Coordinates of C-alpha atoms in Angstrom, one line a residue:
Chain A
X1 CA 0.0 0.0 0.0
X2 CA 1.1 3.5 -0.8
X3 CA 0.2 6.0 2.0
X4 CA 0.4 9.6 1.2
X5 CA 0.4 11.5 4.6
X6 CA -0.4 15.2 4.7
X7 CA 2.0 15.9 1.8
X8 CA 2.4 19.5 0.6
X9 CA 4.5 20.7 -2.3
X10 CA 5.2 24.4 -2.4
X11 CA 7.6 25.9 -4.9
X12 CA 10.1 28.7 -4.1
X13 CA 7.9 31.2 -6.1
X14 CA 5.1 30.6 -3.6
X15 CA 2.8 28.5 -5.8
X16 CA 1.3 25.5 -4.0
X17 CA 1.1 22.5 -6.2
X18 CA -0.2 20.0 -3.6
X19 CA -1.8 21.1 -0.4
X20 CA -1.9 18.8 2.6
X21 CA -2.9 15.7 0.6
X22 CA -3.6 12.4 2.4
X23 CA -4.4 9.4 0.4
X24 CA -4.2 5.6 1.0
X25 CA -3.6 3.9 -2.3
X26 CA -4.7 0.3 -2.1
X27 CA -2.6 -2.6 -3.4
X28 CA -3.5 -4.5 -6.5
X29 CA -5.9 -2.0 -7.9
X30 CA -6.0 1.0 -10.2
X31 CA -6.2 4.4 -8.4
X32 CA -6.8 7.3 -10.7
X33 CA -5.8 10.9 -9.9
X34 CA -8.0 13.2 -11.9
X35 CA -8.6 16.9 -12.1
X36 CA -8.2 20.0 -14.2
X37 CA -4.7 21.2 -15.1
X38 CA -2.8 22.7 -12.2
X39 CA -4.5 20.5 -9.6
X40 CA -1.2 18.9 -8.7
X41 CA -2.1 15.4 -9.9
X42 CA 1.2 14.9 -11.8
X43 CA 3.2 16.5 -9.0
X44 CA 1.6 14.0 -6.6
X45 CA 2.5 11.1 -8.9
X46 CA 6.1 12.3 -9.3
X47 CA 6.5 12.6 -5.5
X48 CA 5.8 8.8 -5.2
X49 CA 9.0 8.0 -7.1
X50 CA 10.8 11.0 -5.8
X51 CA 11.1 12.9 -9.1
X52 CA 9.7 15.7 -6.9
X53 CA 10.4 16.0 -3.2
X54 CA 7.6 17.1 -1.0
X55 CA 8.0 20.3 1.1
X56 CA 6.3 18.6 4.0
X57 CA 4.6 15.4 4.9
X58 CA 5.7 11.9 3.9
X59 CA 4.9 9.0 1.7
X60 CA 5.0 5.4 2.9
X61 CA 5.5 2.3 0.7
X62 CA 4.4 -0.9 2.5
X63 CA 4.8 0.9 5.8
X64 CA 8.3 2.4 5.4
X65 CA 9.2 5.9 4.3
X66 CA 10.2 6.0 0.6
X67 CA 13.2 8.2 1.5
X68 CA 14.7 5.3 3.5
X69 CA 16.0 3.5 0.4
X70 CA 18.3 4.8 -2.3
X71 CA 16.4 6.8 -4.8
X72 CA 17.4 4.8 -7.9
X73 CA 16.5 1.5 -6.2
X74 CA 13.1 3.0 -5.4
X75 CA 12.6 4.1 -9.0
X76 CA 13.6 0.8 -10.4
X77 CA 10.9 -0.9 -8.2
X78 CA 8.2 1.3 -9.8
X79 CA 7.3 1.2 -13.5
X80 CA 6.8 4.6 -15.1
X81 CA 4.7 5.3 -18.2
X82 CA 4.3 8.8 -19.6
X83 CA 2.6 10.7 -22.3
X84 CA 4.2 10.1 -25.7
X85 CA 5.8 7.1 -24.2
X86 CA 9.3 8.8 -23.8
X87 CA 11.0 5.9 -25.6
X88 CA 14.7 5.9 -26.2
X89 CA 14.7 6.7 -29.9
X90 CA 18.3 5.3 -30.3
X91 CA 17.4 1.9 -29.0
X92 CA 15.4 -0.9 -30.6
X93 CA 12.0 -1.8 -29.2
X94 CA 13.4 -4.9 -27.5
X95 CA 16.2 -3.0 -25.9
X96 CA 13.9 -0.2 -24.8
X97 CA 11.8 -2.8 -22.9
X98 CA 14.9 -4.5 -21.5
X99 CA 16.3 -1.3 -20.1
X100 CA 15.5 -1.8 -16.4
X101 CA 16.3 -5.5 -16.3
X102 CA 19.6 -4.7 -17.8
X103 CA 20.2 -2.1 -15.2
X104 CA 19.3 -4.6 -12.5
X105 CA 22.1 -6.7 -13.8
X106 CA 20.3 -9.3 -15.9
X107 CA 22.3 -10.7 -18.7
X108 CA 21.4 -9.5 -22.2
X109 CA 19.8 -12.7 -23.4
X110 CA 17.6 -13.1 -20.4
X111 CA 16.6 -9.5 -20.5
X112 CA 15.7 -9.7 -24.2
X113 CA 13.8 -12.9 -23.7
X114 CA 11.7 -11.2 -21.0
X115 CA 11.2 -8.2 -23.3
X116 CA 9.8 -10.4 -26.1
X117 CA 7.5 -12.1 -23.7
X118 CA 6.2 -8.7 -22.6
X119 CA 5.7 -7.6 -26.2
X120 CA 3.2 -10.4 -26.5
X121 CA 1.5 -9.4 -23.2
X122 CA 0.9 -5.8 -24.3
X123 CA -0.4 -6.9 -27.8
X124 CA 2.7 -6.1 -29.9
X125 CA 3.8 -8.3 -32.7
X126 CA 7.2 -9.8 -32.0
X127 CA 8.3 -8.9 -35.5
X128 CA 8.6 -5.3 -34.2
X129 CA 11.4 -6.3 -31.8
X130 CA 14.3 -5.1 -33.9
X131 CA 12.5 -1.9 -35.1
X132 CA 13.3 1.6 -33.8
X133 CA 10.6 3.8 -32.1
X134 CA 10.2 6.1 -35.2
X135 CA 9.0 3.1 -37.1
X136 CA 6.0 2.6 -34.8
X137 CA 2.7 4.3 -34.6
X138 CA 1.8 6.4 -31.5
X139 CA -0.4 3.6 -30.1
X140 CA 2.3 1.0 -30.6
X141 CA 4.9 3.3 -28.9
X142 CA 2.6 3.6 -26.0
X143 CA 2.3 -0.1 -25.7
X144 CA 6.1 -0.3 -25.7
X145 CA 6.1 2.2 -22.9
X146 CA 3.8 0.0 -20.9
X147 CA 5.9 -3.1 -21.6
X148 CA 9.1 -1.2 -20.6
X149 CA 7.5 -0.2 -17.3
X150 CA 6.5 -3.8 -16.6
X151 CA 9.8 -5.3 -17.6
X152 CA 11.3 -5.9 -14.2
X153 CA 7.9 -6.9 -12.8
X154 CA 7.7 -4.0 -10.4
X155 CA 4.8 -4.1 -7.8
X156 CA 3.9 -0.5 -8.5
X157 CA 3.1 1.2 -11.8
X158 CA 3.0 4.9 -12.2
X159 CA 1.2 6.2 -15.3
X160 CA 1.2 9.9 -16.1
X161 CA -1.5 10.7 -18.7
X162 CA -0.2 7.7 -20.7
X163 CA -3.0 7.7 -23.3
X164 CA -3.6 11.4 -23.8
X165 CA -1.6 11.8 -27.0
X166 CA -3.3 9.1 -29.0
X167 CA -6.5 9.3 -30.9
X168 CA -9.8 8.2 -29.2
X169 CA -10.1 4.8 -30.9
X170 CA -6.5 3.8 -30.0
X171 CA -7.0 5.3 -26.5
X172 CA -10.0 3.1 -26.0
X173 CA -8.1 -0.1 -27.0
X174 CA -5.2 0.9 -24.9
X175 CA -7.5 1.3 -21.9
X176 CA -9.0 -2.1 -22.5
X177 CA -5.6 -3.6 -22.8
X178 CA -4.5 -2.0 -19.6
X179 CA -7.6 -3.5 -17.8
X180 CA -6.9 -6.9 -19.3
X181 CA -3.2 -6.8 -18.2
X182 CA -4.2 -5.6 -14.8
X183 CA -6.6 -8.6 -14.4
X184 CA -3.6 -10.9 -15.1
X185 CA -1.0 -9.1 -13.1
X186 CA -2.8 -7.3 -10.3
X187 CA -0.3 -4.4 -9.9
X188 CA -0.7 -1.4 -7.7
X189 CA -1.4 1.3 -10.4
X190 CA -1.5 5.0 -9.9
X191 CA -2.9 6.6 -13.0
X192 CA -3.0 10.4 -13.7
X193 CA -5.4 11.8 -16.2
X194 CA -7.5 14.9 -16.9
X195 CA -10.2 12.9 -18.6
X196 CA -13.0 11.9 -16.2
X197 CA -14.4 9.4 -18.7
X198 CA -11.0 7.6 -18.7
X199 CA -10.9 7.8 -14.9
X200 CA -14.4 6.2 -14.6
X201 CA -13.6 3.6 -17.2
X202 CA -10.4 2.3 -15.7
X203 CA -10.4 3.4 -12.0
X204 CA -11.1 1.1 -9.0
X205 CA -10.7 4.2 -6.9
X206 CA -10.8 7.8 -8.1
X207 CA -9.2 10.8 -6.4
X208 CA -10.7 14.0 -7.8
X209 CA -8.3 16.9 -7.2
X210 CA -9.1 20.6 -7.5
X211 CA -6.9 23.5 -8.5
X212 CA -4.5 24.4 -5.7
X213 CA -3.7 20.8 -5.0
X214 CA -6.5 19.8 -2.7
X215 CA -8.4 16.5 -2.7
X216 CA -12.0 17.0 -3.5
X217 CA -13.2 13.4 -3.2
X218 CA -11.7 9.9 -3.0
X219 CA -14.2 7.2 -3.9
X220 CA -15.0 4.3 -6.2
X221 CA -16.4 5.5 -9.6
X222 CA -20.0 4.4 -9.0
X223 CA -20.0 6.3 -5.6
X224 CA -18.5 9.3 -7.3
X225 CA -21.3 9.3 -9.9
X226 CA -24.1 8.6 -7.4
X227 CA -23.0 11.0 -4.6
X228 CA -20.5 13.6 -5.6
X229 CA -19.1 15.3 -2.6
X230 CA -19.7 18.9 -3.7
X231 CA -20.5 21.2 -6.6
X232 CA -16.9 21.1 -8.0
X233 CA -17.0 17.3 -8.3
X234 CA -20.5 17.4 -9.8
X235 CA -19.4 20.0 -12.4
X236 CA -16.3 18.0 -13.2
X237 CA -18.3 14.8 -13.7
X238 CA -20.3 16.6 -16.4
X239 CA -24.0 16.8 -17.1
X240 CA -24.5 13.1 -18.1
X241 CA -23.3 11.5 -14.9
X242 CA -26.8 9.9 -14.5
X243 CA -26.4 8.1 -17.8
X244 CA -22.8 7.2 -17.1
X245 CA -23.6 5.8 -13.7
X246 CA -25.8 3.2 -15.5
X247 CA -22.5 1.6 -16.6
X248 CA -22.2 0.2 -13.1
X249 CA -25.6 -1.7 -13.2
X250 CA -25.7 -5.0 -15.0
X251 CA -28.4 -5.8 -17.5
X252 CA -29.1 -9.1 -15.7
X253 CA -32.3 -7.9 -14.2
X254 CA -34.0 -6.9 -17.4
X255 CA -37.1 -8.8 -18.3
X256 CA -36.4 -9.9 -21.8
X257 CA -39.4 -10.7 -24.0
X258 CA -39.3 -13.6 -26.4
X259 CA -42.9 -13.2 -27.6
X260 CA -42.3 -10.7 -30.4
X261 CA -39.3 -12.7 -31.8
X262 CA -40.2 -14.8 -34.9
X263 CA -38.0 -16.8 -37.1
X264 CA -37.8 -15.8 -40.8
X265 CA -39.5 -19.0 -41.9
X266 CA -42.5 -18.6 -39.5
X267 CA -45.9 -19.1 -41.0
X268 CA -49.0 -16.8 -40.6
X269 CA -50.1 -18.7 -37.5
X270 CA -46.9 -18.2 -35.6
X271 CA -46.9 -14.5 -36.6
X272 CA -50.4 -14.1 -35.2
X273 CA -49.3 -15.7 -31.9
X274 CA -46.3 -13.3 -31.8
X275 CA -48.6 -10.3 -32.6
X276 CA -50.8 -11.3 -29.7
X277 CA -47.8 -10.7 -27.4
X278 CA -48.8 -7.0 -27.8
X279 CA -45.5 -5.5 -29.0
X280 CA -45.8 -2.8 -31.7
X281 CA -43.1 -4.5 -33.9
X282 CA -41.9 -8.1 -34.4
X283 CA -38.2 -9.0 -34.6
X284 CA -37.3 -11.4 -37.4
X285 CA -34.4 -13.8 -36.9
X286 CA -32.5 -16.0 -39.3
X287 CA -32.1 -19.7 -39.1
X288 CA -29.3 -19.4 -36.4
X289 CA -31.5 -17.1 -34.3
X290 CA -29.4 -14.0 -35.3
X291 CA -31.4 -10.7 -35.6
X292 CA -32.4 -9.6 -39.1
X293 CA -34.7 -6.6 -38.4
X294 CA -38.0 -5.3 -37.2
X295 CA -41.3 -5.5 -39.1
X296 CA -44.8 -4.1 -38.3
X297 CA -47.2 -7.0 -37.4
X298 CA -49.7 -6.1 -40.2
X299 CA -46.9 -6.3 -42.8
X300 CA -46.1 -9.8 -41.7
X301 CA -49.6 -11.1 -41.2
X302 CA -49.3 -13.4 -44.2
X303 CA -46.3 -15.2 -42.7
X304 CA -42.8 -14.0 -42.0
X305 CA -41.5 -15.9 -45.0
X306 CA -43.4 -13.5 -47.3
X307 CA -41.6 -10.5 -45.9
X308 CA -38.7 -9.1 -48.0
X309 CA -35.6 -8.9 -45.8
X310 CA -34.6 -5.6 -47.5
X311 CA -37.8 -3.9 -46.2
X312 CA -37.1 -4.6 -42.5
X313 CA -36.3 -1.8 -40.1
X314 CA -32.7 -2.0 -38.9
X315 CA -32.3 -3.4 -35.4
X316 CA -29.3 -1.2 -34.5
X317 CA -26.5 -2.4 -32.3
X318 CA -27.7 -5.3 -30.0
X319 CA -26.4 -5.5 -26.4
X320 CA -25.0 -8.6 -24.7
X321 CA -27.6 -9.8 -22.3
X322 CA -26.2 -9.9 -18.7
X323 CA -22.6 -9.0 -19.7
X324 CA -23.2 -5.5 -20.8
X325 CA -24.6 -2.8 -18.5
X326 CA -27.9 -1.0 -18.3
X327 CA -26.2 1.9 -20.1
X328 CA -25.5 -0.3 -23.1
X329 CA -29.1 -1.6 -23.0
X330 CA -30.5 1.9 -22.8
X331 CA -28.2 3.1 -25.6
X332 CA -29.5 0.3 -27.9
X333 CA -33.1 1.1 -27.1
X334 CA -32.6 4.8 -27.8
X335 CA -30.8 4.1 -31.1
X336 CA -33.4 1.6 -32.2
X337 CA -36.0 3.0 -34.6
X338 CA -38.7 1.0 -32.8
X339 CA -37.6 2.1 -29.3
X340 CA -36.9 -1.6 -28.4
X341 CA -33.4 -2.9 -27.7
X342 CA -32.3 -6.3 -28.9
X343 CA -30.4 -8.6 -26.5
X344 CA -28.1 -11.3 -27.8
X345 CA -26.4 -14.2 -26.2
X346 CA -22.7 -15.1 -26.5
X347 CA -23.2 -16.6 -30.0
X348 CA -25.0 -13.5 -31.2
X349 CA -28.4 -15.2 -31.2
X350 CA -31.4 -13.2 -30.0
X351 CA -32.0 -13.7 -26.3
X352 CA -35.0 -11.4 -26.3
X353 CA -36.1 -7.8 -26.8
X354 CA -36.9 -5.1 -24.3
X355 CA -38.7 -1.8 -24.5
X356 CA -37.4 1.6 -23.3
X357 CA -40.2 1.5 -20.7
X358 CA -38.9 -1.8 -19.3
X359 CA -35.4 -0.5 -19.2
X360 CA -36.6 2.6 -17.4
X361 CA -38.3 0.4 -14.8
X362 CA -35.1 -1.6 -14.4
X363 CA -33.1 1.6 -13.8
X364 CA -35.7 2.8 -11.2
X365 CA -35.5 -0.5 -9.3
X366 CA -31.7 -0.6 -9.5
X367 CA -31.5 2.9 -8.0
X368 CA -34.0 1.9 -5.4
X369 CA -32.0 -1.2 -4.6
X370 CA -28.9 0.9 -4.2
X371 CA -30.6 3.2 -1.8
X372 CA -31.5 0.3 0.4
X373 CA -28.2 -1.6 0.1
X374 CA -25.8 1.3 0.0
X375 CA -23.4 1.6 -3.0
X376 CA -24.3 -0.7 -5.9
X377 CA -22.3 -3.9 -6.4
X378 CA -19.9 -2.8 -9.1
X379 CA -19.8 -4.7 -12.4
X380 CA -16.1 -5.2 -11.7
X381 CA -15.6 -8.5 -13.4
X382 CA -16.9 -7.1 -16.6
X383 CA -15.0 -3.9 -16.6
X384 CA -12.5 -5.1 -19.2
X385 CA -15.3 -6.2 -21.5
X386 CA -17.3 -3.0 -20.9
X387 CA -14.3 -1.0 -22.1
X388 CA -13.8 -2.9 -25.3
Chain B
X1 CA 58.5 19.7 -75.2
X2 CA 55.7 20.0 -72.7
X3 CA 56.2 21.7 -69.3
X4 CA 55.9 20.0 -65.9
X5 CA 52.8 17.8 -65.4
X6 CA 49.7 18.5 -63.4
X7 CA 51.0 16.5 -60.4
X8 CA 54.6 17.6 -60.6
X9 CA 55.3 19.4 -57.3
X10 CA 58.1 22.0 -57.3
X11 CA 61.0 20.8 -55.3
X12 CA 61.0 23.8 -52.8
X13 CA 58.0 22.2 -51.1
X14 CA 60.1 19.1 -50.4
X15 CA 57.0 16.9 -50.7
X16 CA 55.2 14.7 -53.2
X17 CA 51.6 15.3 -54.3
X18 CA 50.3 12.6 -52.0
X19 CA 52.6 13.9 -49.2
X20 CA 51.0 17.3 -49.5
X21 CA 47.5 15.7 -49.4
X22 CA 48.4 13.8 -46.2
X23 CA 49.8 16.9 -44.6
X24 CA 46.8 18.9 -45.6
X25 CA 44.4 16.3 -44.0
X26 CA 46.5 16.2 -40.9
X27 CA 46.6 19.9 -40.5
X28 CA 42.9 20.1 -41.0
X29 CA 41.7 17.2 -38.9
X30 CA 43.9 17.5 -35.8
X31 CA 42.3 20.9 -34.9
X32 CA 38.9 19.5 -35.4
X33 CA 39.7 16.5 -33.2
X34 CA 41.0 18.8 -30.4
X35 CA 38.0 21.1 -30.9
X36 CA 35.7 18.1 -30.4
X37 CA 37.6 17.0 -27.3
X38 CA 37.2 20.4 -25.8
X39 CA 33.6 21.0 -27.1
X40 CA 32.2 17.9 -25.4
X41 CA 32.9 18.9 -21.8
X42 CA 32.4 22.6 -22.5
X43 CA 29.1 21.9 -24.2
X44 CA 28.0 19.7 -21.3
X45 CA 28.8 22.5 -18.9
X46 CA 26.7 24.8 -21.0
X47 CA 23.8 22.3 -20.9
X48 CA 24.2 21.8 -17.1
X49 CA 24.5 25.5 -16.3
X50 CA 22.4 27.2 -18.9
X51 CA 23.5 30.7 -17.9
X52 CA 27.0 29.7 -19.2
X53 CA 25.9 29.2 -22.7
X54 CA 25.2 32.8 -23.9
X55 CA 28.6 34.1 -22.7
X56 CA 30.4 31.0 -24.2
X57 CA 28.6 31.5 -27.5
X58 CA 29.4 35.2 -27.4
X59 CA 33.1 34.7 -26.8
X60 CA 33.5 31.9 -29.3
X61 CA 31.7 34.0 -31.9
X62 CA 34.0 36.9 -31.4
X63 CA 37.0 34.6 -31.7
X64 CA 35.5 33.3 -35.0
X65 CA 35.4 36.8 -36.3
X66 CA 39.1 37.3 -35.9
X67 CA 40.8 36.7 -39.3
X68 CA 43.2 33.8 -39.3
X69 CA 46.0 36.0 -40.5
X70 CA 45.7 38.2 -37.4
X71 CA 45.9 35.0 -35.3
X72 CA 49.1 34.0 -37.2
X73 CA 50.8 37.4 -36.6
X74 CA 50.0 37.2 -32.9
X75 CA 51.0 33.5 -32.5
X76 CA 54.1 33.6 -34.5
X77 CA 56.0 35.2 -31.6
X78 CA 55.2 32.2 -29.5
X79 CA 55.0 29.2 -31.8
X80 CA 57.0 30.4 -34.8
X81 CA 56.3 29.7 -38.4
X82 CA 55.2 26.2 -37.7
X83 CA 52.2 23.9 -38.3
X84 CA 51.2 24.6 -34.7
X85 CA 50.6 28.2 -35.5
X86 CA 48.3 27.2 -38.3
X87 CA 46.4 24.7 -36.2
X88 CA 45.6 26.8 -33.2
X89 CA 43.2 29.2 -34.9
X90 CA 41.7 26.2 -36.7
X91 CA 41.1 24.6 -33.3
X92 CA 39.3 27.7 -32.1
X93 CA 37.1 27.9 -35.2
X94 CA 36.1 24.2 -34.8
X95 CA 35.2 24.9 -31.2
X96 CA 32.9 27.7 -32.3
X97 CA 31.0 25.4 -34.6
X98 CA 31.0 22.3 -32.3
X99 CA 29.9 23.8 -29.0
X100 CA 26.5 25.0 -30.3
X101 CA 26.1 21.8 -32.3
X102 CA 26.6 19.7 -29.2
X103 CA 24.4 21.9 -27.0
X104 CA 21.6 21.9 -29.5
X105 CA 22.0 18.2 -29.9
X106 CA 21.7 17.5 -26.2
X107 CA 18.8 19.9 -25.9
X108 CA 17.0 18.1 -28.7
X109 CA 16.6 15.1 -26.5
X110 CA 12.8 15.2 -25.6
X111 CA 12.0 16.1 -22.1
X112 CA 9.9 13.0 -21.7
X113 CA 12.8 10.8 -22.7
X114 CA 14.9 12.3 -20.0
X115 CA 12.0 12.0 -17.5
X116 CA 11.6 8.4 -18.4
X117 CA 15.4 7.8 -18.0
X118 CA 15.3 9.4 -14.6
X119 CA 12.2 7.5 -13.5
X120 CA 13.9 4.2 -14.5
X121 CA 16.7 4.9 -12.2
X122 CA 19.4 6.3 -14.5
X123 CA 21.9 8.4 -12.5
X124 CA 23.1 11.7 -14.1
X125 CA 26.3 10.1 -15.6
X126 CA 24.3 7.2 -17.1
X127 CA 21.8 9.7 -18.4
X128 CA 24.6 11.6 -20.2
X129 CA 26.4 8.6 -21.6
X130 CA 23.5 6.3 -22.5
X131 CA 20.8 8.8 -23.5
X132 CA 21.9 12.3 -24.1
X133 CA 25.2 11.7 -25.9
X134 CA 23.9 9.0 -28.3
X135 CA 20.9 11.1 -29.2
X136 CA 23.1 14.1 -29.8
X137 CA 25.2 12.2 -32.3
X138 CA 23.4 13.5 -35.5
X139 CA 23.7 17.1 -34.3
X140 CA 27.4 16.6 -33.4
X141 CA 28.2 15.1 -36.7
X142 CA 26.3 17.9 -38.5
X143 CA 28.6 20.3 -36.7
X144 CA 31.7 18.2 -37.5
X145 CA 30.8 18.3 -41.2
X146 CA 30.9 22.1 -41.2
X147 CA 34.0 22.2 -39.1
X148 CA 35.9 19.8 -41.3
X149 CA 34.9 21.5 -44.5
X150 CA 36.0 24.9 -43.1
X151 CA 39.1 23.5 -41.7
X152 CA 40.2 21.9 -45.0
X153 CA 39.7 25.2 -46.8
X154 CA 41.5 27.3 -44.1
X155 CA 44.6 25.2 -43.9
X156 CA 45.7 26.8 -47.2
X157 CA 46.1 30.2 -45.6
X158 CA 49.1 28.7 -43.7
X159 CA 51.0 29.2 -47.0
X160 CA 51.3 32.9 -45.8
X161 CA 53.6 32.0 -42.9
X162 CA 56.3 30.1 -44.7
X163 CA 54.9 27.1 -46.6
X164 CA 52.8 25.8 -43.8
X165 CA 49.7 25.6 -45.9
X166 CA 50.1 22.1 -47.3
X167 CA 48.1 22.2 -50.6
X168 CA 47.8 25.9 -50.2
X169 CA 51.5 26.2 -50.8
X170 CA 50.8 25.3 -54.4
X171 CA 49.0 28.6 -54.8
X172 CA 52.1 30.5 -54.0
X173 CA 54.3 28.3 -56.2
X174 CA 51.8 28.9 -59.0
X175 CA 52.6 32.6 -58.9
X176 CA 56.3 32.0 -58.3
X177 CA 56.8 29.6 -61.2
X178 CA 54.0 30.9 -63.5
X179 CA 52.3 27.5 -63.4
X180 CA 48.6 28.1 -63.3
X181 CA 48.0 24.3 -63.3
X182 CA 49.4 24.3 -59.7
X183 CA 46.7 26.6 -58.6
X184 CA 44.1 24.5 -60.3
X185 CA 45.5 21.4 -58.7
X186 CA 45.4 23.1 -55.3
X187 CA 41.8 24.2 -55.6
X188 CA 40.5 20.9 -57.1
X189 CA 42.4 18.7 -54.6
X190 CA 41.1 20.7 -51.7
X191 CA 37.6 20.5 -53.0
X192 CA 37.8 16.8 -53.6
X193 CA 39.2 16.3 -50.1
X194 CA 36.4 18.3 -48.5
X195 CA 33.8 16.3 -50.4
X196 CA 35.4 12.9 -49.6
X197 CA 35.7 13.7 -45.9
X198 CA 32.1 14.9 -45.9
X199 CA 30.9 11.7 -47.4
X200 CA 33.0 9.8 -44.8
X201 CA 31.2 11.7 -42.0
X202 CA 27.8 11.0 -43.5
X203 CA 28.6 7.3 -43.6
X204 CA 29.8 7.5 -40.0
X205 CA 26.6 9.0 -39.0
X206 CA 24.6 6.4 -40.8
X207 CA 26.6 3.7 -39.1
X208 CA 26.2 5.3 -35.6
X209 CA 22.5 6.1 -36.0
X210 CA 20.5 3.2 -37.4
X211 CA 17.6 4.6 -35.4
X212 CA 17.2 7.7 -37.5
X213 CA 14.4 7.9 -40.1
X214 CA 16.1 7.2 -43.4
X215 CA 13.8 7.6 -46.3
X216 CA 10.7 9.2 -47.8
X217 CA 8.2 10.8 -45.5
X218 CA 9.9 9.8 -42.3
X219 CA 13.1 11.5 -43.3
X220 CA 11.3 14.6 -44.4
X221 CA 9.5 14.7 -41.1
X222 CA 12.8 14.4 -39.2
X223 CA 14.3 17.1 -41.3
X224 CA 11.3 19.4 -40.5
X225 CA 11.7 18.6 -36.8
X226 CA 15.4 19.4 -37.0
X227 CA 14.7 22.6 -38.8
X228 CA 12.7 23.9 -35.8
X229 CA 15.8 23.8 -33.7
X230 CA 17.8 26.8 -35.0
X231 CA 14.7 28.9 -34.1
X232 CA 15.1 27.8 -30.6
X233 CA 18.7 28.8 -30.6
X234 CA 17.9 32.2 -32.1
X235 CA 15.4 32.7 -29.3
X236 CA 18.0 31.8 -26.7
X237 CA 20.4 34.3 -28.2
X238 CA 17.7 37.0 -28.2
X239 CA 17.1 36.3 -24.6
X240 CA 20.7 36.8 -23.8
X241 CA 20.9 40.3 -25.3

């Protein structure tokens, strides 16, 4: 555990970067420091590996003051990833990754072997091993940066806006990759970002900091969204925190309807039975049960096999029943031209359909359940999937 | 009967054509080597203590402005009409070119690269030897190319202080013996030497920096990035005024 105890950083010119900050960073999870620029989040991170020395207060690592061990030994026990990766442009990818193991005295072959293993782990093709950084895309360079930080298997990983400089699509895949790696390795990660969406997506705990280096709130993301400590946090979370909070409720509890679902070869009798279920539209599926599209009941009255597939209303993006959150389900329903969301199972076959009204009811009961039981049970196990 | 051939060197120079070439290269390169040996620590000091750079740049620029002939007249009392007298000003000129090249090279190392090195537990000496110096190599070699070319051309002036100008001495003999082909020989050989040494330095750079973008768009991008640097230097000089 990293304990930050009443740490203050004041510069000679009088500016206070961090003001009396206390924070217990739990082991084996991702703690995100988030806030507007000038809130001292990066300074806080850099005090953990002593790139910046605090003016007062102290930082403990597993109970002992970080100033007790030699500074370079401390730094080598903490992986460090920064914006633009900061790769050594004069070294090959494999040698970049092998840097810290080499410094720790590993022989060259073992260090390179380890580097190649890590390339696989962060999703880099081993064929890139002998390339130089300029030959890689920004996203690939950032992956190298992560691999380099992990090379000596440090218990702690410090990440300073690592994904800020890449485009949103690459950023999303890097975030998903980080969550996947974290599931395998269980490092203690301190992650700095100014992007609240990123914080909510990857953080187990989020420390919101405000200008002047003060802590505004330290809480798990779902608690942050449901009960922001003050107006500043509320503003910082943005106007759609209600919607975003739905990411933390599973779609397990949705009552999926099978009634309006008919196979493409269904006859007039089956269509009549489906119509009797009372839904305004019927969902046609192919022979494997995969969705084809919506049709109004009167247009299919003569049998689903008479309907031209090209005339169907698009079903939009289906959501994975149970595995995706209420937010995904609601999103599907909002985007669907019929107002109904399509749920699919793992094979992509239709598990059922659900109306906006039913999703609304599920949201209300989830909120009510949370009020009774305290903070919602987070959808932790699916976090990596949610991010993908 | 034809006169003396293109490569026939008058006997007063007491040297063969190839001997003169060797001498010329020696007189040109020793100053550059010494200049480099001094520029590396001096440049590092300028990087470490940035207040030092403007005065160093100022002093070396003033020295650069002194004509070599004035240097010779001053030095001849101490070092006589020798090769040393020729090489001292050339050393100073090399220094003037190499210190900024080195400083700009080291400064071109991106801040995040240095941060990353520090955060990975590199001490200051390791940071210098394993990160800053290798990344500064292209800039240092760019400086060396200019220094070598200017040194090769300036050696000839040594002819003014008693045949210490190697290939430059041929210019005087051309006048003395009314042999214009000696002048042509001197100029052409000097030019060829400069070109060959420049090619050698480019090859050296390519061997030392396999990590640099080589071709097409990547190279143009790198060239554009590099082109931004002199602006930085100009800004620094402005600040020092």
